[in-house]
Amino acid sequence: MNYKNQIVEKYDIFYTAENTETKEKLRAEIKALAAAHPEMDSHCYHIVALVDYESDDWKENIDQIIQNLQKALALDADNFLAQLYLAHCYHDTQKFELALENYRKVDQNQLQEFQTWRYVKLLEQIGYCEYKLGNKKIGEFYFSQVLEWYKKLPEVDRAVPSELLECLPKNHWIVIEIKKIETYLD
């Protein structure tokens, strides 16, 4: 088995592991495999970034995560998940202009085909960044698109609308409608 397949296989186990010690062991193994093979492709850089991003100490490693995602994109500008996670990094560090710039670069058609819930979450995250940047009407527009998707998606395909709920007042019509669909939010 080549190192790329080993990285992917170990990442699949890492992703589903619930034990912190197991995750850290797999993270170290993935990073060691990557370090031993400098000719990594876009997907491998993306995975190395993900194991850091999905770990408890992600904030301490954010610069390296961003660098690895940028390397992934330099090798394959069509790596829509690397683009999405790069935007997430900026979002999570409250660099909303950079987050928005990178969210807009995500191939929305590919993302929607990959996982609809991620596509809807992307709309919400764009709305969140716009809202936080003072563009409340644009943010509300995106939040209304999220609501429209929630009306037609089965529960299993919906993510918690946390950013929408954080931005909008409890008596906003979009929040009221979302709570009719997501009854656990009451």
C-alpha atoms as one frame of an Amber mdcrd trajectory, in Angstrom:
protein
   0.000   0.000   0.000   1.459   3.370  -0.938   1.813   6.168   1.588  -1.125
   8.163   0.164  -3.485   5.247   0.701  -2.049   4.759   4.193  -2.703   8.406
   5.023  -6.291   8.176   3.781  -6.887   4.886   5.603  -5.507   6.262   8.877
  -7.515   9.470   8.473 -10.735   7.473   8.059 -10.004   5.755  11.382  -8.958
   9.074  12.975 -12.200  10.733  11.869 -14.427   8.162  13.539 -12.283   7.572
  16.634 -13.795   8.832  19.865 -10.861   8.168  22.175  -8.503  11.164  22.416
  -5.413   8.975  22.854  -6.278   6.990  19.727  -6.856  10.173  17.753  -3.530
  11.647  18.868  -1.677   8.435  17.995  -3.243   8.377  14.526  -2.560  12.079
  14.078   1.133  11.514  14.815   1.236   8.540  12.429  -0.411  10.534   9.629
   1.955  13.453  10.100   4.983  11.110  10.181   3.864   9.419   6.964   3.445
  12.820   5.335   6.843  14.072   6.540   8.536  10.985   5.092   7.137  11.723
   1.619   7.780  15.289   0.468   5.996  14.725  -2.861   2.563  14.896  -1.242
  -0.435  15.732  -3.385  -3.276  18.134  -2.655  -5.386  15.512  -0.923  -2.575
  14.546   1.470  -1.874  18.168   2.453  -5.596  18.542   3.028  -5.706  15.500
   5.307  -2.652  16.622   7.288  -4.394  19.958   7.824  -7.612  18.217   8.874
  -5.990  16.079  11.572  -4.684  19.265  13.164  -7.933  21.184  12.599 -10.027
  18.402  14.132  -7.841  18.138  17.237  -8.253  19.821  20.592  -5.179  22.003
  20.095  -6.180  23.331  16.670  -5.791  26.969  17.753  -2.126  26.391  18.541
  -1.619  24.928  15.061  -3.788  27.298  13.032  -0.884  28.819  11.063   0.367
  25.378  10.021  -3.180  24.270   9.179  -3.621  27.300   6.933  -0.238  26.665
   5.267  -1.128  23.044   4.548  -4.501  24.005   3.106  -2.845  26.649   0.938
  -0.353  24.011  -0.293  -3.281  21.719  -1.079  -4.935  24.467  -3.103  -1.684
  25.407  -4.866  -1.462  21.806  -6.091  -5.164  21.551  -6.955  -7.271  24.702
  -7.099 -10.358  22.478  -7.524  -9.967  20.870  -4.080 -13.239  22.338  -2.821
 -12.957  20.784   0.631  -9.512  22.296   1.189 -11.005  25.630   0.109 -13.898
  25.171   2.527 -11.626  24.330   5.446  -9.353  27.264   4.666 -12.433  29.472
   4.960 -13.349  27.714   8.224  -9.906  28.531   9.635 -10.383  32.221   8.944
 -13.970  32.060  10.221 -12.900  30.372  13.457 -10.228  33.023  14.049 -12.749
  35.799  13.346 -11.019  36.984  10.171 -14.393  37.351   8.514 -13.257  39.149
   5.357 -10.760  36.376   4.564 -13.328  33.743   5.526 -15.904  35.280   3.202
 -13.379  35.572   0.371 -12.566  31.872   0.713 -16.158  30.705   1.227 -17.003
  32.377  -2.078 -14.255  30.376  -3.822 -15.753  27.023  -2.774 -17.277  25.196
  -5.732 -20.860  25.165  -4.463 -22.047  22.641  -7.046 -19.403  20.111  -6.010
 -20.085  20.752  -2.350 -23.834  20.292  -2.798 -23.270  17.038  -4.687 -20.851
  15.845  -1.989 -23.053  16.631   1.023 -26.120  18.828   0.926 -25.900  19.678
   4.624 -22.400  21.104   4.077 -23.700  23.231   1.218 -26.511  24.627   3.397
 -24.021  25.229   6.210 -21.836  27.112   3.709 -24.761  29.421   2.940 -25.206
  29.974   6.660 -21.513  30.680   7.149 -21.487  33.207   4.310 -24.495  34.853
   5.941 -22.727  34.847   9.303 -19.599  36.521   7.918 -21.658  39.130   6.075
 -23.680  39.804   9.211 -20.564  40.109  11.399 -19.026  42.499   8.851 -22.056
  44.781   9.230 -23.838  43.669   6.061 -26.918  42.549   7.954 -29.324  42.569
   5.000 -26.999  40.378   2.953 -26.549  38.092   5.969 -30.313  37.849   6.386
 -30.653  37.004   2.688 -28.340  34.011   3.138 -30.105  33.017   6.351 -33.418
  33.058   4.463 -31.873  30.685   1.906 -30.876  28.382   4.771 -34.478  28.452
   5.999 -35.755  27.484   2.546 -33.412  24.505   2.512 -34.478  23.487   6.038
 -38.084  23.427   4.886 -37.349  20.783   2.270 -34.499  18.721   3.733 -35.006
  15.658   5.896 -33.783  16.052   9.461 -30.736  13.855   8.843 -29.511  16.338
   6.207 -29.679  19.427   8.429 -26.930  20.834  10.636 -27.630  22.917  13.724
 -28.115  26.525  12.516 -25.854  27.892  15.262 -24.468  30.919  13.404 -27.906
  31.996  12.250 -29.197  31.774  15.821 -26.197  33.677  17.138 -26.752  36.618
  14.784 -30.493  37.070  14.650 -32.708  38.140  17.546 -34.994  35.457  18.980
 -38.066  37.244  17.618 -36.728  37.487  14.049 -39.077  35.803  11.563 -36.313
  33.497  10.275 -35.527  32.284  13.811 -39.227  31.723  14.490 -39.582  29.662
  11.296 -36.395  27.666  11.955 -37.663  26.806  15.445 -40.879  25.474  13.937
 -38.788  23.042  11.906 -36.069  22.325  14.469 -38.288  21.854  17.521 -35.336
  20.883  19.739 -34.226  24.547  19.625 -37.056  25.755  21.858
